[in-house]
Amino acid sequence: MTPALSVRDLVKRYPTGMEALKGVSLEIGSGEFFGLLGPNGAGKSTMIHCVTGLARPTSGRIEIFGHDAVNHYRAAREAVALAPQEINLDMFLTLEETLDLHGGYFGMSRADRRERAAELLDAFSLTGKRHERTRTLSGGMKGRLILARALMHRPRLLILDEPTAGVDIELRLELWQYIERINREGTSIMLTTHYLEEAERLCDRIAFINHGEIAAQGTIPELTARYGVGTLEDAYLELVGRQELSRVHIEETAA
Ligand code: ADP
Ligand code: MG
């Protein structure tokens, strides 16, 4: 089966000379829930920007469901969606207008936009608010609307850049349920997060990235075996070279 995302030898050098990606390769299977973990500055957003056409790779290949995302971006663009970390809603649009405008960017017909918007507003429990401006929404509703907007053009690959950064516990749990459902219904997902329990709950496979390179990738048992540790947290601490922060280490020292 064609992978949802295939990245080969991806290099991104910014004009400053900063090499943010140094030959990254990874593959996300169709239907898979994939996590990208690494410290700040590791290159996660750069990778997401290259995949979604917001940044131009220096070299390497990116295919989204077999469509070349670098040189023939059109088909690739239709297959992918990004839910960015920051809330970037237009405060003066209603919920319905927000979805309609996004569908318009993707060339959806008026009838299709109307039908799809109604379907998503219902799925995300936002139908009662459809004529209100987005600025009147609670944080949770904004998060749901951003997800609904990303899904408007029926992407087969959804990329979530820290969807739960700084949100309260209820909203995080609620967003997890929605994201899990989207994945169950067939959408492939790439997620970045700093919350290891989020990655543990949601992801089928995880890649560790640091200094622009993939250090390891696999299922959680594969990652812990690779580093010879017991938990994802300890594997992560091996990645960033901070073993002294391990709970095992702290317990041993205290004993
Ligand atoms: P992450 O999302 O993992 O925190 P980024 O991809 O944002 O990492 O950044 C990777 C590296 O590239 C960092 O050193 C960052 O400072 C640098 N970087 C990011 N964007 C730019 C840019 N537009 N110009 C120059 N350097 C950048
Ligand atoms: Mg980032």
PDB file of C-alpha atoms and ligand atoms in Angstrom:
ATOM      1  CA  MET A   1       0.000   0.000   0.000  1.00  0.00           C
ATOM      2  CA  THR A   2       1.225   3.518  -0.803  1.00  0.00           C
ATOM      3  CA  PRO A   3       2.452   5.196   2.395  1.00  0.00           C
ATOM      4  CA  ALA A   4       0.657   8.308   3.632  1.00  0.00           C
ATOM      5  CA  LEU A   5       3.985  10.095   3.852  1.00  0.00           C
ATOM      6  CA  SER A   6       7.394   9.185   2.558  1.00  0.00           C
ATOM      7  CA  VAL A   7      10.334  11.470   3.325  1.00  0.00           C
ATOM      8  CA  ARG A   8      13.738  10.622   1.836  1.00  0.00           C
ATOM      9  CA  ASP A   9      17.059  12.301   2.657  1.00  0.00           C
ATOM     10  CA  LEU A  10      15.383  15.593   3.449  1.00  0.00           C
ATOM     11  CA  VAL A  11      17.777  18.489   3.934  1.00  0.00           C
ATOM     12  CA  LYS A  12      16.682  21.997   4.866  1.00  0.00           C
ATOM     13  CA  ARG A  13      19.270  24.725   5.136  1.00  0.00           C
ATOM     14  CA  TYR A  14      17.922  28.170   5.986  1.00  0.00           C
ATOM     15  CA  PRO A  15      19.487  31.251   4.368  1.00  0.00           C
ATOM     16  CA  THR A  16      21.187  31.898   7.716  1.00  0.00           C
ATOM     17  CA  GLY A  17      23.241  28.736   7.063  1.00  0.00           C
ATOM     18  CA  MET A  18      21.381  26.854   9.807  1.00  0.00           C
ATOM     19  CA  GLU A  19      20.948  23.226   8.695  1.00  0.00           C
ATOM     20  CA  ALA A  20      17.660  22.403  10.431  1.00  0.00           C
ATOM     21  CA  LEU A  21      17.264  18.993   8.730  1.00  0.00           C
ATOM     22  CA  LYS A  22      20.344  16.945   7.868  1.00  0.00           C
ATOM     23  CA  GLY A  23      19.070  14.138   5.680  1.00  0.00           C
ATOM     24  CA  VAL A  24      15.899  12.919   7.358  1.00  0.00           C
ATOM     25  CA  SER A  25      14.064   9.809   6.150  1.00  0.00           C
ATOM     26  CA  LEU A  26      10.810   8.432   7.490  1.00  0.00           C
ATOM     27  CA  GLU A  27       7.662   6.741   6.349  1.00  0.00           C
ATOM     28  CA  ILE A  28       4.123   6.892   7.736  1.00  0.00           C
ATOM     29  CA  GLY A  29       1.864   4.037   6.692  1.00  0.00           C
ATOM     30  CA  SER A  30      -1.646   4.608   5.444  1.00  0.00           C
ATOM     31  CA  GLY A  31      -3.964   4.805   8.465  1.00  0.00           C
ATOM     32  CA  GLU A  32      -1.078   5.047  10.893  1.00  0.00           C
ATOM     33  CA  PHE A  33      -0.883   7.390  13.893  1.00  0.00           C
ATOM     34  CA  PHE A  34       2.698   8.631  13.957  1.00  0.00           C
ATOM     35  CA  GLY A  35       4.439  10.758  16.598  1.00  0.00           C
ATOM     36  CA  LEU A  36       7.416  13.045  16.073  1.00  0.00           C
ATOM     37  CA  LEU A  37       9.187  13.765  19.364  1.00  0.00           C
ATOM     38  CA  GLY A  38      12.207  15.894  20.068  1.00  0.00           C
ATOM     39  CA  PRO A  39      13.360  18.920  22.053  1.00  0.00           C
ATOM     40  CA  ASN A  40      12.785  22.516  20.973  1.00  0.00           C
ATOM     41  CA  GLY A  41      14.895  23.369  17.958  1.00  0.00           C
ATOM     42  CA  ALA A  42      15.170  19.713  16.837  1.00  0.00           C
ATOM     43  CA  GLY A  43      13.614  20.430  13.423  1.00  0.00           C
ATOM     44  CA  LYS A  44      10.020  19.249  13.926  1.00  0.00           C
ATOM     45  CA  SER A  45       8.295  22.361  12.618  1.00  0.00           C
ATOM     46  CA  THR A  46      10.770  22.656   9.753  1.00  0.00           C
ATOM     47  CA  MET A  47       9.854  19.123   8.715  1.00  0.00           C
ATOM     48  CA  ILE A  48       6.126  19.886   8.968  1.00  0.00           C
ATOM     49  CA  HIS A  49       6.596  23.073   6.949  1.00  0.00           C
ATOM     50  CA  CYS A  50       8.458  21.180   4.211  1.00  0.00           C
ATOM     51  CA  VAL A  51       5.719  18.531   4.073  1.00  0.00           C
ATOM     52  CA  THR A  52       2.879  21.057   3.911  1.00  0.00           C
ATOM     53  CA  GLY A  53       4.533  23.326   1.345  1.00  0.00           C
ATOM     54  CA  LEU A  54       5.248  26.218   3.720  1.00  0.00           C
ATOM     55  CA  ALA A  55       9.024  25.781   3.352  1.00  0.00           C
ATOM     56  CA  ARG A  56      11.036  24.637   0.347  1.00  0.00           C
ATOM     57  CA  PRO A  57      13.435  21.745   1.004  1.00  0.00           C
ATOM     58  CA  THR A  58      17.092  22.256   0.062  1.00  0.00           C
ATOM     59  CA  SER A  59      17.190  18.666  -1.186  1.00  0.00           C
ATOM     60  CA  GLY A  60      15.463  15.345  -0.725  1.00  0.00           C
ATOM     61  CA  ARG A  61      12.113  13.888  -1.635  1.00  0.00           C
ATOM     62  CA  ILE A  62       8.686  14.097  -0.048  1.00  0.00           C
ATOM     63  CA  GLU A  63       5.705  12.094  -1.258  1.00  0.00           C
ATOM     64  CA  ILE A  64       2.199  12.288   0.166  1.00  0.00           C
ATOM     65  CA  PHE A  65       0.194   9.227  -0.859  1.00  0.00           C
ATOM     66  CA  GLY A  66       2.625   8.887  -3.742  1.00  0.00           C
ATOM     67  CA  HIS A  67       2.300  12.526  -4.885  1.00  0.00           C
ATOM     68  CA  ASP A  68       5.526  14.518  -5.100  1.00  0.00           C
ATOM     69  CA  ALA A  69       5.087  17.295  -2.533  1.00  0.00           C
ATOM     70  CA  VAL A  70       8.067  19.343  -3.714  1.00  0.00           C
ATOM     71  CA  ASN A  71       7.783  19.649  -7.481  1.00  0.00           C
ATOM     72  CA  HIS A  72       4.153  18.728  -8.154  1.00  0.00           C
ATOM     73  CA  TYR A  73       2.549  20.131  -5.101  1.00  0.00           C
ATOM     74  CA  ARG A  74      -1.088  20.373  -6.225  1.00  0.00           C
ATOM     75  CA  ALA A  75      -2.209  16.756  -5.688  1.00  0.00           C
ATOM     76  CA  ALA A  76      -0.082  16.460  -2.564  1.00  0.00           C
ATOM     77  CA  ARG A  77      -1.621  19.616  -1.116  1.00  0.00           C
ATOM     78  CA  GLU A  78      -5.123  18.218  -1.468  1.00  0.00           C
ATOM     79  CA  ALA A  79      -4.170  15.098   0.455  1.00  0.00           C
ATOM     80  CA  VAL A  80      -2.676  16.833   3.488  1.00  0.00           C
ATOM     81  CA  ALA A  81      -3.871  19.254   6.157  1.00  0.00           C
ATOM     82  CA  LEU A  82      -2.155  21.088   8.977  1.00  0.00           C
ATOM     83  CA  ALA A  83      -3.653  22.009  12.323  1.00  0.00           C
ATOM     84  CA  PRO A  84      -1.090  24.562  13.475  1.00  0.00           C
ATOM     85  CA  GLN A  85      -0.090  25.091  17.076  1.00  0.00           C
ATOM     86  CA  GLU A  86      -1.203  28.697  17.290  1.00  0.00           C
ATOM     87  CA  ILE A  87      -4.890  29.592  17.101  1.00  0.00           C
ATOM     88  CA  ASN A  88      -5.098  31.313  13.745  1.00  0.00           C
ATOM     89  CA  LEU A  89      -8.840  31.827  13.338  1.00  0.00           C
ATOM     90  CA  ASP A  90     -10.299  34.981  11.794  1.00  0.00           C
ATOM     91  CA  MET A  91     -12.206  36.522  14.706  1.00  0.00           C
ATOM     92  CA  PHE A  92     -14.689  38.300  12.456  1.00  0.00           C
ATOM     93  CA  LEU A  93     -15.910  35.223  10.585  1.00  0.00           C
ATOM     94  CA  THR A  94     -18.672  32.953  11.809  1.00  0.00           C
ATOM     95  CA  LEU A  95     -17.938  29.261  12.253  1.00  0.00           C
ATOM     96  CA  GLU A  96     -19.795  28.433   9.060  1.00  0.00           C
ATOM     97  CA  GLU A  97     -17.911  31.124   7.120  1.00  0.00           C
ATOM     98  CA  THR A  98     -14.594  29.848   8.489  1.00  0.00           C
ATOM     99  CA  LEU A  99     -15.230  26.379   7.096  1.00  0.00           C
ATOM    100  CA  ASP A 100     -16.752  27.666   3.865  1.00  0.00           C
ATOM    101  CA  LEU A 101     -13.766  29.909   3.114  1.00  0.00           C
ATOM    102  CA  HIS A 102     -11.325  27.067   3.704  1.00  0.00           C
ATOM    103  CA  GLY A 103     -13.312  24.780   1.391  1.00  0.00           C
ATOM    104  CA  GLY A 104     -13.205  27.554  -1.199  1.00  0.00           C
ATOM    105  CA  TYR A 105      -9.385  27.583  -1.131  1.00  0.00           C
ATOM    106  CA  PHE A 106      -9.491  23.926  -2.080  1.00  0.00           C
ATOM    107  CA  GLY A 107     -11.922  24.453  -4.941  1.00  0.00           C
ATOM    108  CA  MET A 108     -14.849  22.633  -3.334  1.00  0.00           C
ATOM    109  CA  SER A 109     -18.234  23.381  -4.892  1.00  0.00           C
ATOM    110  CA  ARG A 110     -20.725  25.467  -2.945  1.00  0.00           C
ATOM    111  CA  ALA A 111     -23.051  22.544  -2.364  1.00  0.00           C
ATOM    112  CA  ASP A 112     -20.173  20.331  -1.238  1.00  0.00           C
ATOM    113  CA  ARG A 113     -18.858  23.043   1.104  1.00  0.00           C
ATOM    114  CA  ARG A 114     -22.266  23.447   2.680  1.00  0.00           C
ATOM    115  CA  GLU A 115     -22.749  19.711   3.168  1.00  0.00           C
ATOM    116  CA  ARG A 116     -19.236  19.102   4.509  1.00  0.00           C
ATOM    117  CA  ALA A 117     -19.402  22.099   6.891  1.00  0.00           C
ATOM    118  CA  ALA A 118     -22.714  20.873   8.339  1.00  0.00           C
ATOM    119  CA  GLU A 119     -21.286  17.378   8.766  1.00  0.00           C
ATOM    120  CA  LEU A 120     -18.167  18.662  10.591  1.00  0.00           C
ATOM    121  CA  LEU A 121     -20.039  21.150  12.777  1.00  0.00           C
ATOM    122  CA  ASP A 122     -22.202  18.257  13.882  1.00  0.00           C
ATOM    123  CA  ALA A 123     -19.261  15.892  14.435  1.00  0.00           C
ATOM    124  CA  PHE A 124     -17.464  18.477  16.597  1.00  0.00           C
ATOM    125  CA  SER A 125     -20.613  19.517  18.506  1.00  0.00           C
ATOM    126  CA  LEU A 126     -20.498  23.061  17.112  1.00  0.00           C
ATOM    127  CA  THR A 127     -23.787  23.190  15.175  1.00  0.00           C
ATOM    128  CA  GLY A 128     -25.489  25.430  17.748  1.00  0.00           C
ATOM    129  CA  LYS A 129     -22.736  28.037  17.312  1.00  0.00           C
ATOM    130  CA  ARG A 130     -22.562  28.016  13.516  1.00  0.00           C
ATOM    131  CA  HIS A 131     -23.756  31.608  13.043  1.00  0.00           C
ATOM    132  CA  GLU A 132     -21.586  33.065  15.828  1.00  0.00           C
ATOM    133  CA  ARG A 133     -18.247  34.753  15.269  1.00  0.00           C
ATOM    134  CA  THR A 134     -15.216  32.666  16.201  1.00  0.00           C
ATOM    135  CA  ARG A 135     -14.098  35.225  18.819  1.00  0.00           C
ATOM    136  CA  THR A 136     -17.067  34.236  21.000  1.00  0.00           C
ATOM    137  CA  LEU A 137     -15.875  30.618  21.285  1.00  0.00           C
ATOM    138  CA  SER A 138     -14.282  29.054  24.359  1.00  0.00           C
ATOM    139  CA  GLY A 139     -10.758  27.674  24.035  1.00  0.00           C
ATOM    140  CA  GLY A 140     -12.108  24.147  23.647  1.00  0.00           C
ATOM    141  CA  MET A 141     -14.441  25.145  20.872  1.00  0.00           C
ATOM    142  CA  LYS A 142     -11.641  26.993  19.063  1.00  0.00           C
ATOM    143  CA  GLY A 143      -9.523  23.849  19.207  1.00  0.00           C
ATOM    144  CA  ARG A 144     -12.374  21.819  17.760  1.00  0.00           C
ATOM    145  CA  LEU A 145     -13.027  24.371  15.027  1.00  0.00           C
ATOM    146  CA  ILE A 146      -9.352  24.304  13.998  1.00  0.00           C
ATOM    147  CA  LEU A 147      -9.594  20.531  13.653  1.00  0.00           C
ATOM    148  CA  ALA A 148     -12.863  20.801  11.705  1.00  0.00           C
ATOM    149  CA  ARG A 149     -11.327  23.397   9.396  1.00  0.00           C
ATOM    150  CA  ALA A 150      -8.282  21.205   8.726  1.00  0.00           C
ATOM    151  CA  LEU A 151     -10.596  18.330   7.804  1.00  0.00           C
ATOM    152  CA  MET A 152     -12.838  20.410   5.529  1.00  0.00           C
ATOM    153  CA  HIS A 153     -11.257  19.289   2.240  1.00  0.00           C
ATOM    154  CA  ARG A 154     -11.155  15.638   3.367  1.00  0.00           C
ATOM    155  CA  PRO A 155      -7.369  15.289   3.749  1.00  0.00           C
ATOM    156  CA  ARG A 156      -6.050  11.748   4.008  1.00  0.00           C
ATOM    157  CA  LEU A 157      -3.082  12.881   6.121  1.00  0.00           C
ATOM    158  CA  LEU A 158      -3.601  15.247   9.054  1.00  0.00           C
ATOM    159  CA  ILE A 159      -0.601  16.917  10.679  1.00  0.00           C
ATOM    160  CA  LEU A 160      -1.018  18.210  14.216  1.00  0.00           C
ATOM    161  CA  ASP A 161       1.708  20.514  15.565  1.00  0.00           C
ATOM    162  CA  GLU A 162       1.455  20.395  19.359  1.00  0.00           C
ATOM    163  CA  PRO A 163      -2.362  20.356  19.423  1.00  0.00           C
ATOM    164  CA  THR A 164      -2.557  20.244  23.216  1.00  0.00           C
ATOM    165  CA  ALA A 165       0.256  22.632  24.181  1.00  0.00           C
ATOM    166  CA  GLY A 166      -0.871  24.672  27.175  1.00  0.00           C
ATOM    167  CA  VAL A 167      -4.474  23.425  27.233  1.00  0.00           C
ATOM    168  CA  ASP A 168      -6.232  22.287  30.379  1.00  0.00           C
ATOM    169  CA  ILE A 169      -6.780  18.637  31.242  1.00  0.00           C
ATOM    170  CA  GLU A 170     -10.433  18.427  30.174  1.00  0.00           C
ATOM    171  CA  LEU A 171      -9.713  19.966  26.788  1.00  0.00           C
ATOM    172  CA  ARG A 172      -6.705  17.729  26.263  1.00  0.00           C
ATOM    173  CA  LEU A 173      -8.808  14.613  26.967  1.00  0.00           C
ATOM    174  CA  GLU A 174     -11.562  15.916  24.708  1.00  0.00           C
ATOM    175  CA  LEU A 175      -9.156  16.633  21.841  1.00  0.00           C
ATOM    176  CA  TRP A 176      -7.635  13.153  22.234  1.00  0.00           C
ATOM    177  CA  GLN A 177     -11.078  11.617  21.744  1.00  0.00           C
ATOM    178  CA  TYR A 178     -11.673  13.593  18.574  1.00  0.00           C
ATOM    179  CA  ILE A 179      -8.210  12.861  17.195  1.00  0.00           C
ATOM    180  CA  GLU A 180      -8.571   9.159  17.956  1.00  0.00           C
ATOM    181  CA  ARG A 181     -11.889   9.114  16.163  1.00  0.00           C
ATOM    182  CA  ILE A 182     -10.496  10.860  13.083  1.00  0.00           C
ATOM    183  CA  ASN A 183      -7.741   8.241  12.971  1.00  0.00           C
ATOM    184  CA  ARG A 184     -10.180   5.355  13.495  1.00  0.00           C
ATOM    185  CA  GLU A 185     -12.227   6.657  10.587  1.00  0.00           C
ATOM    186  CA  GLY A 186      -9.191   6.266   8.327  1.00  0.00           C
ATOM    187  CA  THR A 187      -7.185   9.508   8.429  1.00  0.00           C
ATOM    188  CA  SER A 188      -3.426   9.050   8.791  1.00  0.00           C
ATOM    189  CA  ILE A 189      -1.949  11.328  11.435  1.00  0.00           C
ATOM    190  CA  MET A 190       1.413  12.874  12.220  1.00  0.00           C
ATOM    191  CA  LEU A 191       1.557  14.496  15.660  1.00  0.00           C
ATOM    192  CA  THR A 192       4.223  16.494  17.429  1.00  0.00           C
ATOM    193  CA  THR A 193       3.948  16.839  21.176  1.00  0.00           C
ATOM    194  CA  HIS A 194       6.034  17.425  24.277  1.00  0.00           C
ATOM    195  CA  TYR A 195       3.712  15.218  26.333  1.00  0.00           C
ATOM    196  CA  LEU A 196       5.023  11.680  26.463  1.00  0.00           C
ATOM    197  CA  GLU A 197       1.761  10.298  27.861  1.00  0.00           C
ATOM    198  CA  GLU A 198       0.002  11.785  24.851  1.00  0.00           C
ATOM    199  CA  ALA A 199       2.370   9.978  22.487  1.00  0.00           C
ATOM    200  CA  GLU A 200       1.943   6.765  24.499  1.00  0.00           C
ATOM    201  CA  ARG A 201      -1.806   6.904  24.316  1.00  0.00           C
ATOM    202  CA  LEU A 202      -2.185   7.908  20.687  1.00  0.00           C
ATOM    203  CA  CYS A 203       0.766   6.846  18.550  1.00  0.00           C
ATOM    204  CA  ASP A 204       1.330   3.535  16.775  1.00  0.00           C
ATOM    205  CA  ARG A 205       4.928   4.489  16.018  1.00  0.00           C
ATOM    206  CA  ILE A 206       7.225   7.312  17.080  1.00  0.00           C
ATOM    207  CA  ALA A 207      10.328   8.951  15.625  1.00  0.00           C
ATOM    208  CA  PHE A 208      12.848  10.716  17.839  1.00  0.00           C
ATOM    209  CA  ILE A 209      14.413  13.735  16.194  1.00  0.00           C
ATOM    210  CA  ASN A 210      17.307  15.790  17.544  1.00  0.00           C
ATOM    211  CA  HIS A 211      19.652  18.301  15.882  1.00  0.00           C
ATOM    212  CA  GLY A 212      17.936  17.747  12.528  1.00  0.00           C
ATOM    213  CA  GLU A 213      18.440  13.989  12.487  1.00  0.00           C
ATOM    214  CA  ILE A 214      16.192  11.025  13.239  1.00  0.00           C
ATOM    215  CA  ALA A 215      17.887   9.219  16.119  1.00  0.00           C
ATOM    216  CA  ALA A 216      15.468   6.284  16.330  1.00  0.00           C
ATOM    217  CA  GLN A 217      12.012   5.253  15.219  1.00  0.00           C
ATOM    218  CA  GLY A 218       9.592   2.451  15.916  1.00  0.00           C
ATOM    219  CA  THR A 219       6.903   1.299  18.319  1.00  0.00           C
ATOM    220  CA  ILE A 220       7.365   2.142  21.995  1.00  0.00           C
ATOM    221  CA  PRO A 221       8.711  -1.373  22.803  1.00  0.00           C
ATOM    222  CA  GLU A 222      11.159  -0.989  19.905  1.00  0.00           C
ATOM    223  CA  LEU A 223      12.335   2.401  21.175  1.00  0.00           C
ATOM    224  CA  THR A 224      12.790   1.252  24.769  1.00  0.00           C
ATOM    225  CA  ALA A 225      14.639  -1.868  23.560  1.00  0.00           C
ATOM    226  CA  ARG A 226      16.840   0.276  21.311  1.00  0.00           C
ATOM    227  CA  TYR A 227      17.989   2.332  24.319  1.00  0.00           C
ATOM    228  CA  GLY A 228      17.868  -0.557  26.803  1.00  0.00           C
ATOM    229  CA  VAL A 229      15.436   1.218  29.139  1.00  0.00           C
ATOM    230  CA  GLY A 230      11.987   0.517  30.559  1.00  0.00           C
ATOM    231  CA  THR A 231       9.867   3.507  29.578  1.00  0.00           C
ATOM    232  CA  LEU A 232       9.349   5.992  26.756  1.00  0.00           C
ATOM    233  CA  GLU A 233      10.404   8.756  29.150  1.00  0.00           C
ATOM    234  CA  ASP A 234      13.740   7.067  29.799  1.00  0.00           C
ATOM    235  CA  ALA A 235      14.231   6.483  26.057  1.00  0.00           C
ATOM    236  CA  TYR A 236      13.612  10.196  25.516  1.00  0.00           C
ATOM    237  CA  LEU A 237      16.112  11.122  28.236  1.00  0.00           C
ATOM    238  CA  GLU A 238      18.681   8.930  26.443  1.00  0.00           C
ATOM    239  CA  LEU A 239      17.910  10.847  23.232  1.00  0.00           C
ATOM    240  CA  VAL A 240      18.599  14.215  24.831  1.00  0.00           C
ATOM    241  CA  GLY A 241      21.470  12.940  27.004  1.00  0.00           C
ATOM    242  CA  ARG A 242      19.773  13.725  30.327  1.00  0.00           C
ATOM    243  CA  GLN A 243      19.782  10.263  31.939  1.00  0.00           C
ATOM    244  CA  GLU A 244      20.325  11.857  35.362  1.00  0.00           C
ATOM    245  CA  LEU A 245      16.692  13.037  35.234  1.00  0.00           C
ATOM    246  CA  SER A 246      15.369   9.477  35.017  1.00  0.00           C
ATOM    247  CA  ARG A 247      12.961   8.507  37.779  1.00  0.00           C
ATOM    248  CA  VAL A 248      14.815   5.178  38.093  1.00  0.00           C
ATOM    249  CA  HIS A 249      18.079   7.073  38.650  1.00  0.00           C
ATOM    250  CA  ILE A 250      16.485   9.444  41.175  1.00  0.00           C
ATOM    251  CA  GLU A 251      14.923   6.548  43.117  1.00  0.00           C
ATOM    252  CA  GLU A 252      18.261   4.686  43.204  1.00  0.00           C
ATOM    253  CA  THR A 253      20.065   7.794  44.454  1.00  0.00           C
ATOM    254  CA  ALA A 254      17.444   8.339  47.167  1.00  0.00           C
ATOM    255  CA  ALA A 255      17.647   4.709  48.330  1.00  0.00           C
TER     256      ALA A 255
HETATM  257  P1  ADP B   1      11.263  22.526  16.487  1.00  0.00           P
HETATM  258  O1  ADP B   1       9.939  22.699  15.822  1.00  0.00           O
HETATM  259  O2  ADP B   1      11.657  21.085  16.653  1.00  0.00           O
HETATM  260  O3  ADP B   1      11.333  23.253  17.792  1.00  0.00           O
HETATM  261  P2  ADP B   1      12.314  24.114  14.289  1.00  0.00           P
HETATM  262  O4  ADP B   1      12.104  23.333  13.061  1.00  0.00           O
HETATM  263  O5  ADP B   1      11.401  25.249  14.562  1.00  0.00           O
HETATM  264  O6  ADP B   1      12.410  23.137  15.554  1.00  0.00           O
HETATM  265  O7  ADP B   1      13.800  24.718  14.264  1.00  0.00           O
HETATM  266  C1  ADP B   1      14.934  23.921  13.911  1.00  0.00           C
HETATM  267  C2  ADP B   1      16.158  24.838  13.841  1.00  0.00           C
HETATM  268  O8  ADP B   1      16.041  25.708  12.717  1.00  0.00           O
HETATM  269  C3  ADP B   1      16.311  25.752  15.054  1.00  0.00           C
HETATM  270  O9  ADP B   1      17.697  25.909  15.320  1.00  0.00           O
HETATM  271  C4  ADP B   1      15.706  27.051  14.597  1.00  0.00           C
HETATM  272  O10 ADP B   1      16.284  28.140  15.276  1.00  0.00           O
HETATM  273  C5  ADP B   1      16.069  27.067  13.115  1.00  0.00           C
HETATM  274  N1  ADP B   1      15.068  27.792  12.302  1.00  0.00           N
HETATM  275  C6  ADP B   1      13.741  27.585  12.250  1.00  0.00           C
HETATM  276  N2  ADP B   1      13.144  28.411  11.380  1.00  0.00           N
HETATM  277  C7  ADP B   1      14.142  29.172  10.859  1.00  0.00           C
HETATM  278  C8  ADP B   1      14.198  30.238   9.885  1.00  0.00           C
HETATM  279  N3  ADP B   1      13.085  30.646   9.274  1.00  0.00           N
HETATM  280  N4  ADP B   1      15.397  30.774   9.604  1.00  0.00           N
HETATM  281  C9  ADP B   1      16.532  30.343  10.214  1.00  0.00           C
HETATM  282  N5  ADP B   1      16.557  29.353  11.124  1.00  0.00           N
HETATM  283  C10 ADP B   1      15.395  28.777  11.451  1.00  0.00           C
HETATM  284 MG    MG B   2       8.135  23.618  16.491  1.00  0.00          MG
END
